[in-house]
Coordinates of C-alpha atoms in Angstrom, one line a residue:
M1 CA 104.4 113.7 165.3
P2 CA 104.7 110.0 164.4
E3 CA 107.3 109.1 161.8
N4 CA 106.1 108.5 158.3
L5 CA 105.9 104.7 157.8
L6 CA 105.1 104.7 154.1
S7 CA 108.4 106.3 153.2
Q8 CA 110.2 103.3 154.9
V9 CA 108.3 100.7 152.7
Q10 CA 110.1 100.1 149.4
N11 CA 108.7 96.6 149.0
P12 CA 106.6 94.0 150.9
S13 CA 109.7 92.8 152.8
D14 CA 109.9 96.2 154.5
L15 CA 106.2 96.0 155.2
R16 CA 106.5 92.7 157.0
R17 CA 109.1 94.1 159.4
L18 CA 106.5 96.5 160.8
P19 CA 104.7 95.5 164.0
E20 CA 101.0 94.8 163.4
N21 CA 99.9 97.7 165.6
Q22 CA 101.5 100.2 163.2
L23 CA 99.5 99.0 160.2
P24 CA 96.5 101.3 160.8
Q25 CA 98.8 104.3 160.6
L26 CA 100.3 102.9 157.4
A27 CA 96.8 102.5 156.0
R28 CA 96.0 106.1 156.6
E29 CA 99.3 107.2 155.0
L30 CA 98.8 105.0 152.0
R31 CA 95.2 106.3 151.5
D32 CA 96.4 109.9 151.8
F33 CA 99.2 109.3 149.3
I34 CA 96.8 107.9 146.8
I35 CA 94.5 110.9 147.3
D36 CA 97.4 113.4 147.0
V37 CA 98.6 112.0 143.7
V38 CA 95.3 111.2 142.0
S39 CA 93.9 114.6 142.9
V40 CA 96.5 116.2 140.7
K41 CA 97.4 113.5 138.1
E42 CA 93.9 111.9 137.8
G43 CA 93.1 108.2 137.5
H44 CA 90.9 105.6 139.2
L45 CA 90.3 106.6 142.8
G46 CA 87.4 105.0 144.7
A47 CA 88.4 101.4 144.0
S48 CA 91.9 101.7 145.4
L49 CA 90.8 103.6 148.4
G50 CA 88.4 100.8 149.3
V51 CA 91.0 98.1 149.4
V52 CA 93.8 99.8 151.3
E53 CA 93.6 97.6 154.4
L54 CA 93.2 94.5 152.3
T55 CA 96.2 95.4 150.2
I56 CA 98.4 95.9 153.2
A57 CA 97.1 92.7 154.8
L58 CA 97.7 90.6 151.7
H59 CA 101.3 91.6 151.3
Y60 CA 101.8 91.4 155.1
V61 CA 100.5 87.8 155.5
F62 CA 101.7 86.3 152.2
N63 CA 105.2 86.0 150.9
T64 CA 104.7 88.0 147.7
P65 CA 105.9 87.7 145.0
E66 CA 106.7 84.0 145.7
D67 CA 103.0 83.7 146.7
I68 CA 101.0 84.8 143.8
L69 CA 98.5 87.7 144.0
V70 CA 96.1 88.4 141.1
W71 CA 94.0 91.5 141.1
D72 CA 90.8 91.3 139.0
V73 CA 90.4 94.3 136.6
G74 CA 93.1 96.3 138.4
H75 CA 91.3 99.5 139.1
Q76 CA 92.0 98.8 142.7
A77 CA 95.7 98.1 142.5
Y78 CA 97.2 101.5 143.1
G79 CA 98.0 100.7 146.8
H80 CA 99.6 97.4 145.5
K81 CA 101.8 99.3 143.1
I82 CA 102.9 101.8 145.7
L83 CA 103.9 99.1 148.2
T84 CA 105.8 97.1 145.6
G85 CA 108.5 99.5 144.6
R86 CA 106.6 102.1 142.5
R87 CA 105.9 104.7 145.1
K88 CA 108.5 107.1 143.8
N89 CA 107.3 107.0 140.2
F90 CA 103.6 106.7 141.0
H91 CA 103.1 110.3 139.9
T92 CA 103.7 109.0 136.3
N93 CA 100.7 106.6 136.6
R94 CA 98.8 106.4 133.3
Q95 CA 101.0 109.0 131.6
F96 CA 102.8 108.5 128.3
G97 CA 106.0 106.6 129.2
G98 CA 105.0 106.2 132.8
I99 CA 103.7 103.2 134.8
S100 CA 100.4 101.6 133.8
G101 CA 97.1 102.2 135.6
F102 CA 96.7 98.4 135.7
P103 CA 98.8 95.5 136.8
K104 CA 101.2 94.6 134.0
R105 CA 103.6 91.7 134.0
S106 CA 106.5 93.5 132.3
E107 CA 106.4 96.3 134.9
S108 CA 106.9 94.3 138.1
V109 CA 107.4 90.7 139.4
Y110 CA 104.6 91.6 141.8
D111 CA 102.2 92.1 138.9
T112 CA 101.6 88.4 138.3
F113 CA 99.0 88.7 135.6
G114 CA 98.1 91.5 133.2
V115 CA 94.5 92.7 133.7
G116 CA 92.2 95.5 132.7
H117 CA 89.1 93.5 131.6
S118 CA 87.1 92.0 134.4
S119 CA 86.5 88.5 135.8
T120 CA 89.8 86.9 134.7
A121 CA 91.5 86.6 138.1
I122 CA 89.9 83.4 139.3
S123 CA 90.8 81.5 136.1
A124 CA 94.3 82.9 136.0
A125 CA 95.0 82.1 139.6
L126 CA 93.6 78.7 139.3
G127 CA 95.8 78.0 136.3
M128 CA 98.8 79.1 138.3
A129 CA 97.8 76.9 141.3
I130 CA 97.4 73.8 139.1
A131 CA 100.7 74.5 137.5
S132 CA 102.4 74.9 140.9
K133 CA 101.0 71.5 142.0
L134 CA 102.2 69.8 138.7
K135 CA 105.7 71.2 139.4
G136 CA 105.6 69.8 142.9
D137 CA 105.3 73.1 144.7
F138 CA 102.6 72.4 147.3
N139 CA 103.3 75.4 149.5
K140 CA 102.9 78.3 147.1
K141 CA 99.7 80.3 147.7
H142 CA 97.6 81.7 144.9
I143 CA 95.2 84.6 145.7
A144 CA 92.6 86.1 143.4
V145 CA 90.9 89.4 144.5
V146 CA 87.5 89.8 142.8
G147 CA 84.8 92.5 143.1
D148 CA 81.2 91.7 143.5
A149 CA 80.4 93.2 140.1
S150 CA 83.2 91.1 138.4
I151 CA 82.2 87.8 140.1
A152 CA 78.8 88.0 138.6
S153 CA 80.4 87.6 135.1
G154 CA 80.1 84.2 133.4
M155 CA 83.8 83.7 133.2
A156 CA 84.2 84.1 137.0
F157 CA 81.6 81.4 137.5
E158 CA 83.4 79.2 135.0
G159 CA 86.5 79.6 137.2
L160 CA 84.7 78.9 140.4
N161 CA 83.0 75.9 138.9
H162 CA 86.3 74.3 137.9
A163 CA 88.1 75.3 141.1
G164 CA 85.5 73.6 143.2
V165 CA 86.4 70.1 141.9
T166 CA 90.2 70.6 142.4
D167 CA 92.4 70.6 145.4
A168 CA 94.2 73.7 144.2
N169 CA 95.9 75.9 146.7
L170 CA 93.6 78.8 145.7
L171 CA 92.1 81.6 147.8
V172 CA 89.4 83.8 146.2
I173 CA 88.7 87.0 148.0
L174 CA 85.4 88.7 147.3
N175 CA 85.7 92.4 147.7
D176 CA 82.1 93.2 148.2
N177 CA 81.2 96.9 148.0
A178 CA 78.0 96.6 146.0
I179 CA 79.4 98.7 143.1
G180 CA 81.6 98.3 140.1
I181 CA 81.7 101.5 138.0
D182 CA 77.9 101.8 138.4
P183 CA 76.0 100.0 141.2
S184 CA 76.1 96.2 140.9
V185 CA 72.9 94.6 139.6
G186 CA 71.3 91.2 139.3
A187 CA 70.2 88.3 141.5
L188 CA 73.7 87.6 142.7
K189 CA 74.0 91.1 144.0
N190 CA 70.7 90.6 145.9
Y191 CA 72.0 87.3 147.3
L192 CA 75.2 89.0 148.5
T193 CA 73.2 91.7 150.1
A194 CA 71.1 89.1 152.0
V195 CA 74.3 87.4 153.2
K196 CA 75.7 90.7 154.5
Q197 CA 72.4 91.4 156.3
G198 CA 72.4 88.0 157.9
K199 CA 69.2 87.1 156.1
N200 CA 70.5 84.2 154.1
P201 CA 70.5 80.8 155.9
K202 CA 73.9 79.2 156.0
Q203 CA 72.7 76.0 154.4
N204 CA 71.9 78.1 151.3
N205 CA 75.5 79.3 150.9
M206 CA 76.1 79.0 147.2
I207 CA 79.9 79.3 147.6
K208 CA 80.0 76.3 150.0
S209 CA 77.9 74.4 147.5
L210 CA 80.7 74.8 145.0
N211 CA 83.1 73.0 147.4
F212 CA 84.9 76.1 148.7
D213 CA 85.8 76.7 152.3
Y214 CA 83.8 79.8 152.9
S215 CA 84.6 82.5 155.5
G216 CA 82.9 85.8 156.2
P217 CA 81.6 88.2 155.6
I218 CA 84.0 90.4 157.6
D219 CA 84.8 94.1 157.8
G220 CA 87.4 94.7 155.1
H221 CA 88.5 97.9 156.9
D222 CA 89.3 96.2 160.1
I223 CA 92.9 95.3 159.3
V224 CA 93.4 93.2 162.4
A225 CA 90.4 91.0 161.5
V226 CA 91.5 90.8 157.8
I227 CA 95.0 89.7 158.9
A228 CA 93.6 87.1 161.3
A229 CA 91.4 85.7 158.6
L230 CA 94.2 85.5 156.0
E231 CA 96.6 83.9 158.6
R232 CA 94.0 81.2 159.3
L233 CA 93.2 80.5 155.6
K234 CA 96.9 80.4 154.7
N235 CA 97.1 77.0 156.2
V236 CA 93.8 75.6 154.9
K237 CA 94.1 73.1 152.1
G238 CA 92.1 73.3 148.8
P239 CA 90.0 76.1 147.4
K240 CA 89.0 78.8 149.9
F241 CA 86.7 81.8 149.7
L242 CA 86.9 84.9 151.9
H243 CA 84.0 87.4 151.7
I244 CA 85.0 90.9 152.9
I245 CA 82.8 94.0 153.0
T246 CA 84.4 97.3 152.0
T247 CA 83.3 100.9 151.1
K248 CA 84.4 102.2 147.7
G249 CA 86.1 105.6 148.2
K250 CA 86.8 104.9 151.9
G251 CA 88.6 107.8 153.5
L252 CA 87.4 110.6 151.3
K253 CA 83.9 111.6 152.3
K254 CA 82.7 112.8 148.9
A255 CA 84.0 109.6 147.2
E256 CA 82.0 107.5 149.7
E257 CA 78.9 109.6 149.0
D258 CA 79.1 109.6 145.2
Q259 CA 80.9 106.4 144.3
V260 CA 80.0 106.5 140.6
K261 CA 81.4 110.0 140.1
Y262 CA 84.5 109.3 142.1
H263 CA 85.4 106.0 140.3
A264 CA 87.6 108.2 138.1
P265 CA 86.8 111.8 139.1
G266 CA 89.5 113.8 137.3
K267 CA 91.3 116.5 139.2
F268 CA 89.9 117.4 142.7
D269 CA 90.8 119.1 145.9
K270 CA 92.6 116.6 148.1
N271 CA 91.3 118.1 151.3
T272 CA 87.6 118.6 150.5
G273 CA 87.2 116.2 147.6
E274 CA 85.5 118.9 145.5
I275 CA 86.0 118.1 141.8
H276 CA 87.6 120.8 139.8
L277 CA 84.9 121.3 137.3
K278 CA 85.7 122.2 133.7
S279 CA 83.4 124.6 131.9
E280 CA 81.3 122.8 129.4
E281 CA 79.7 125.9 128.1
N282 CA 79.8 126.2 124.3
L283 CA 81.6 122.8 124.0
P284 CA 80.7 120.0 121.5
P285 CA 78.9 117.1 123.2
K286 CA 80.5 113.9 124.3
Y287 CA 79.8 111.1 121.8
Q288 CA 78.3 109.0 124.5
D289 CA 75.8 111.7 125.2
V290 CA 74.9 112.0 121.5
F291 CA 74.1 108.3 121.6
G292 CA 72.2 108.4 124.9
L293 CA 70.1 111.5 124.1
T294 CA 69.4 110.4 120.6
V295 CA 68.3 106.9 121.6
L296 CA 66.1 108.5 124.2
D297 CA 64.4 110.7 121.6
L298 CA 63.9 107.8 119.3
A299 CA 62.5 105.6 122.1
K300 CA 59.9 108.2 122.9
A301 CA 58.5 107.8 119.4
N302 CA 59.1 104.1 118.9
E303 CA 58.0 101.7 121.6
K304 CA 59.8 98.8 120.0
I305 CA 63.2 100.3 120.9
I306 CA 65.2 98.5 123.6
G307 CA 68.5 99.5 125.2
I308 CA 71.1 97.1 126.6
T309 CA 74.4 97.7 128.2
P310 CA 76.8 95.3 130.2
A311 CA 77.5 97.4 133.3
M312 CA 78.1 100.7 131.6
P313 CA 74.9 102.7 132.0
S314 CA 76.7 105.9 133.0
G315 CA 79.7 105.5 130.7
S316 CA 77.5 104.7 127.7
S317 CA 74.8 107.3 128.6
L318 CA 72.1 104.7 128.2
K319 CA 71.2 105.9 131.7
F320 CA 69.1 108.6 130.1
M321 CA 66.8 105.9 128.6
M322 CA 67.0 103.7 131.7
D323 CA 65.6 106.6 133.8
A324 CA 62.8 107.4 131.3
F325 CA 61.9 103.8 130.3
P326 CA 63.2 101.4 132.9
E327 CA 61.2 98.5 131.5
R328 CA 62.9 98.9 128.1
A329 CA 66.5 99.6 129.0
F330 CA 68.7 97.0 130.7
D331 CA 72.0 96.9 132.6
V332 CA 72.8 93.2 132.5
G333 CA 76.0 93.5 134.6
I334 CA 79.5 92.5 133.4
A335 CA 78.1 90.0 130.9
E336 CA 79.0 90.9 127.3
Q337 CA 78.2 87.5 125.9
H338 CA 74.8 87.5 127.6
A339 CA 74.1 91.1 126.4
V340 CA 74.7 90.1 122.7
T341 CA 72.6 87.0 122.8
L342 CA 69.9 88.7 124.8
A343 CA 69.7 91.3 122.1
A344 CA 69.5 88.6 119.5
G345 CA 66.6 87.0 121.3
M346 CA 64.8 90.2 121.4
A347 CA 65.4 90.9 117.7
T348 CA 63.8 87.6 116.8
Q349 CA 60.6 89.0 118.3
G350 CA 60.6 92.2 116.3
M351 CA 62.2 94.5 118.8
I352 CA 64.7 97.2 117.7
V353 CA 67.7 96.6 120.0
F354 CA 70.5 99.1 120.6
C355 CA 73.2 97.0 122.3
N356 CA 75.8 99.4 123.6
I357 CA 79.2 97.8 124.4
Y358 CA 82.6 99.5 124.6
S359 CA 84.6 98.4 121.6
T360 CA 87.3 96.6 123.6
F361 CA 84.6 94.8 125.6
L362 CA 82.8 93.5 122.5
Q363 CA 85.9 91.4 121.9
R364 CA 84.7 89.3 124.9
A365 CA 81.5 88.4 123.0
Y366 CA 82.9 87.7 119.5
D367 CA 81.4 84.2 119.2
Q368 CA 78.0 85.6 120.1
V369 CA 78.3 88.3 117.4
I370 CA 79.0 85.7 114.8
H371 CA 76.9 82.7 115.9
D372 CA 73.9 84.4 117.5
V373 CA 73.5 87.6 115.5
A374 CA 75.3 87.6 112.1
L375 CA 74.8 83.9 111.2
Q376 CA 71.0 84.4 111.7
D377 CA 71.2 87.9 110.1
L378 CA 69.3 89.5 113.0
P379 CA 69.2 93.3 112.8
V380 CA 70.8 94.0 116.2
I381 CA 72.2 97.6 116.4
F382 CA 75.6 97.4 118.1
C383 CA 76.8 100.8 119.4
L384 CA 80.5 100.5 120.1
D385 CA 81.6 103.3 122.4
R386 CA 85.3 104.1 123.1
A387 CA 86.3 102.9 119.6
G388 CA 89.9 103.8 118.5
L389 CA 92.5 105.0 120.9
V390 CA 91.1 105.8 124.4
G391 CA 94.1 107.4 126.1
E392 CA 95.3 106.8 129.6
D393 CA 93.6 103.4 130.2
G394 CA 96.0 102.0 127.6
A395 CA 96.4 98.7 125.8
T396 CA 93.7 96.8 127.6
H397 CA 91.1 99.5 126.7
H398 CA 92.0 100.8 123.2
G399 CA 89.2 99.9 120.8
V400 CA 91.4 99.5 117.8
F401 CA 90.6 96.0 116.6
D402 CA 86.8 96.3 115.9
L403 CA 87.1 97.3 112.2
A404 CA 89.3 94.3 111.6
Y405 CA 87.3 91.7 113.6
L406 CA 83.9 92.9 112.4
R407 CA 84.8 93.5 108.7
C408 CA 85.4 89.8 108.1
I409 CA 81.9 88.7 109.4
P410 CA 79.2 88.1 106.7
N411 CA 76.0 90.0 106.9
I412 CA 77.1 92.8 109.2
I413 CA 77.2 96.5 108.3
V414 CA 80.1 98.5 109.8
Y415 CA 79.7 102.2 110.2
A416 CA 82.1 104.9 111.6
P417 CA 80.6 108.4 111.7
L418 CA 82.7 111.4 110.9
N419 CA 81.0 113.6 113.5
E420 CA 78.0 113.8 115.9
I421 CA 75.5 114.6 113.2
E422 CA 76.4 111.5 111.3
L423 CA 76.2 109.4 114.5
R424 CA 72.7 110.9 115.3
N425 CA 71.5 110.2 111.7
I426 CA 72.8 106.6 111.6
L427 CA 71.0 105.8 114.9
Y428 CA 67.8 107.2 113.4
T429 CA 68.4 105.3 110.1
A430 CA 69.0 102.0 112.0
Q431 CA 65.8 102.1 113.9
L432 CA 63.8 102.7 110.8
G433 CA 64.5 99.0 110.0
L434 CA 67.6 97.3 108.5
E435 CA 67.8 93.9 106.9
H436 CA 71.1 93.1 108.6
P437 CA 72.9 93.8 111.9
I438 CA 75.0 97.0 112.1
A439 CA 78.0 98.0 114.2
I440 CA 78.3 101.7 114.8
R441 CA 81.6 102.7 116.3
Y442 CA 82.5 106.1 117.8
P443 CA 85.3 107.4 120.1
R444 CA 85.7 108.4 123.6
G445 CA 85.5 112.1 124.3
R446 CA 83.9 115.2 122.7
G447 CA 83.0 115.7 119.1
V448 CA 83.4 118.8 116.9
T449 CA 79.9 120.2 116.4
I450 CA 78.1 122.3 118.9
N451 CA 74.8 122.5 117.0
W452 CA 74.3 118.8 116.5
Q453 CA 70.6 118.3 117.4
L454 CA 69.3 118.9 113.9
P455 CA 66.3 117.3 112.3
F456 CA 66.9 113.6 111.5
E457 CA 68.0 112.6 108.0
K458 CA 68.1 109.1 106.6
I459 CA 71.5 107.8 105.6
E460 CA 71.9 105.8 102.4
I461 CA 73.6 102.5 103.4
G462 CA 77.0 102.0 101.8
K463 CA 77.4 105.7 100.6
A464 CA 80.7 107.6 100.9
N465 CA 81.1 111.3 100.5
C466 CA 83.6 113.7 98.9
I467 CA 84.7 116.4 101.4
K468 CA 87.3 118.1 99.3
I469 CA 88.2 117.8 95.6
G470 CA 91.8 117.4 94.5
K471 CA 94.1 116.3 91.7
N472 CA 96.7 113.5 92.0
T473 CA 96.3 112.3 95.6
A474 CA 93.2 111.2 97.4
I475 CA 92.8 110.7 101.2
L476 CA 90.2 108.2 102.2
S477 CA 89.3 108.4 105.9
A478 CA 87.0 106.3 108.1
G479 CA 85.4 107.7 111.2
T480 CA 86.2 110.7 113.4
I481 CA 89.9 110.6 112.5
G482 CA 88.8 112.3 109.3
N483 CA 88.6 115.5 111.3
N484 CA 92.4 115.3 111.7
V485 CA 92.6 115.1 107.9
I486 CA 90.3 118.1 107.5
T487 CA 92.4 120.2 109.8
A488 CA 95.7 119.0 108.2
L489 CA 94.4 119.8 104.7
A490 CA 93.1 123.3 105.6
A491 CA 96.4 124.9 104.4
Y492 CA 96.2 123.2 101.0
E493 CA 94.3 124.3 97.9
N494 CA 93.2 121.6 95.5
E495 CA 96.3 119.3 95.4
I496 CA 94.8 116.6 97.6
A497 CA 91.2 115.3 97.7
H498 CA 89.5 114.0 100.8
Y499 CA 86.7 111.4 100.9
D500 CA 84.8 110.3 104.0
F501 CA 84.0 106.6 104.0
P502 CA 81.8 106.0 107.0
F503 CA 80.7 102.6 105.8
I504 CA 83.7 100.2 106.2
K505 CA 81.3 97.5 105.1
P506 CA 79.8 97.6 102.6
L507 CA 82.3 99.9 100.9
D508 CA 81.1 102.4 98.3
E509 CA 82.5 100.5 95.3
K510 CA 81.1 102.9 92.7
L511 CA 83.0 105.8 94.2
L512 CA 86.1 103.6 94.7
H513 CA 86.2 102.9 91.0
E514 CA 86.0 106.6 90.2
I515 CA 88.8 107.3 92.8
F516 CA 91.2 104.6 91.5
A517 CA 90.6 105.7 87.9
Q518 CA 91.5 109.3 88.7
F519 CA 94.2 109.3 91.4
E520 CA 97.8 108.1 91.2
T521 CA 98.1 107.9 95.0
V522 CA 95.5 106.8 97.5
I523 CA 96.1 107.3 101.3
T524 CA 93.8 105.6 103.7
I525 CA 93.5 106.6 107.4
E526 CA 91.7 105.0 110.4
D527 CA 92.0 104.9 114.1
G528 CA 92.0 101.1 114.1
T529 CA 94.7 98.6 113.4
I530 CA 96.2 98.7 109.9
K531 CA 96.1 94.9 109.8
G532 CA 92.7 93.9 108.5
G533 CA 90.9 97.2 108.9
F534 CA 89.6 99.9 106.5
G535 CA 92.8 100.3 104.7
S536 CA 93.1 96.5 104.1
G537 CA 89.6 96.6 102.6
I538 CA 90.7 99.3 100.2
T539 CA 93.8 97.4 99.2
E540 CA 91.7 94.3 98.7
F541 CA 89.4 96.2 96.4
A542 CA 92.3 97.6 94.4
A543 CA 94.0 94.2 94.0
F544 CA 90.8 92.5 93.0
H545 CA 90.1 95.1 90.3
Q546 CA 93.8 95.3 89.3
Y547 CA 94.3 99.0 89.9
N548 CA 97.9 100.2 90.0
S549 CA 97.6 103.3 92.1
K550 CA 100.1 103.7 95.0
I551 CA 98.3 102.9 98.3
I552 CA 99.5 104.1 101.7
V553 CA 97.7 102.7 104.7
L554 CA 97.7 104.9 107.9
G555 CA 96.4 103.7 111.3
I556 CA 97.3 101.9 114.4
P557 CA 100.6 100.0 113.9
D558 CA 100.8 96.2 114.4
E559 CA 101.6 96.4 118.1
F560 CA 99.8 97.0 121.4
I561 CA 99.7 100.7 122.1
E562 CA 100.5 101.8 125.6
H563 CA 98.8 104.4 127.8
G564 CA 99.1 108.1 127.5
D565 CA 97.3 111.3 126.5
M566 CA 95.6 111.2 123.1
E567 CA 97.9 113.6 121.4
S568 CA 101.0 111.5 122.3
L569 CA 99.3 108.3 121.2
Q570 CA 98.1 109.7 117.9
R571 CA 101.6 111.2 117.3
F572 CA 103.2 107.8 118.1
S573 CA 100.8 106.2 115.5
K574 CA 101.5 109.0 113.0
I575 CA 97.9 109.9 112.6
D576 CA 98.0 113.3 114.5
V577 CA 97.5 116.5 112.5
K578 CA 101.2 117.4 112.4
S579 CA 102.3 114.0 111.2
L580 CA 99.6 114.2 108.5
Q581 CA 100.7 117.6 107.4
N582 CA 104.3 116.4 107.1
L583 CA 103.1 113.5 105.0
F584 CA 100.8 115.6 102.8
S585 CA 103.5 118.1 102.1
A586 CA 105.2 115.5 99.9
Y587 CA 102.1 115.3 97.7

């Protein structure tokens, strides 16, 4: 039996001591190691399996970390982490207190740039390359690895556009597997398909036209061919582009066959690939499915309804509408800015547009929300999935800033439902016709109500609700975190009142006047940042009207929250049920 090579590789220096003919064995071992750990610990699977040979080749050819390697997004960087000193603690990946699921500068010198959102690698690596030249270092190499879904984003093209008029020592590697999380879409995807099939004339090569030295496409799983290409390009001056073709999920048959499901499959059998299914019988629905199924129902009755998502049809559950009404539901690729302004354009023509973007990704289209939607007061319906803490994806993915960054924008309505029924009803209300844009934010995961598909009810804009009456202390909650309050207060009689404020903007000022006139202490709670969010809005109201009640603001502290399970992250932020019970016991 051949000796285990992976156990001998603590860092890329060890890797470079191996003869090239042993690298295919190392690739098999690395792939098996990723499968072994992720099958039990969960995480992103298919992307890392697809770049095993490329990962080995990059660290084998280039002198990392002196030569700089930047991974776009970072879903595919598990092999990179294992080869750069983190094999022994890879089992802690994405766990509270463990290593991050994405490259992170504070974790390793080999993680040269923190990533998590797509399409940043080219700009970052170009910045590094220009800086190296300015410092007189003309030998340092700078490599950006970008997927075919990520390179279709506007920011990636901005980086290519700039790089093409420089003499930067930059190598862009296109990892072309025709899929991001869902299958890639758009004209660029069709162009790349034609290139791979040999149908596109070389004189039409768009990368060459941007002044890049273009190579490829080559088989990204032929490690000898990849190494040969990298060795040649290492000595080529100026911006270079290597097009490689890979298979997402390579090495695990089921992951190759169902690349969407095996992007992050949960626990599975490492030998067969069979996913360990969890019983969903008698469970509340996922919030994304409440959105997707409700919008589908509404679209059946209202032909003006349009659905838009930037590359998340499965994750957002807009796929239900896309399958039923493909001419009215659009996956625009990783292009959040375009998604927002596209929605604005449709709204000017009287369409009712549900623009579904993960909370953390809407940050990438902030100017479009202000300039193209709110300034013109267009009634776009933003549906912000994965709002609040999201768990193991960590700091790059927590949707904790939306309440703060939206609340300050004129004209926009901001709504956070307490449960699935409120989400369903606000979607119904919004499509009846609003005079202003609205942002509806809801969390990742399951709700609390099994029987949620009740007849629609119109929601009064700006109205809050009393859930529990009380005496001296009032809890004001915004969104689904209010369910933690309900659970925490279950042991109390009438000492503490509880109010659900689903509208963060406009606030129910009539009810707020009543609350501040009655209660000595007001506690606000949200699953967003305490700086500028719902609690800030309550304190602003109290200060403006000169109320003297004591106000306690609970929420996400003023720091970037790391990765981990939801219970640990809520406990860290002191908004879990136990922390709330401890606080409430003093009142």
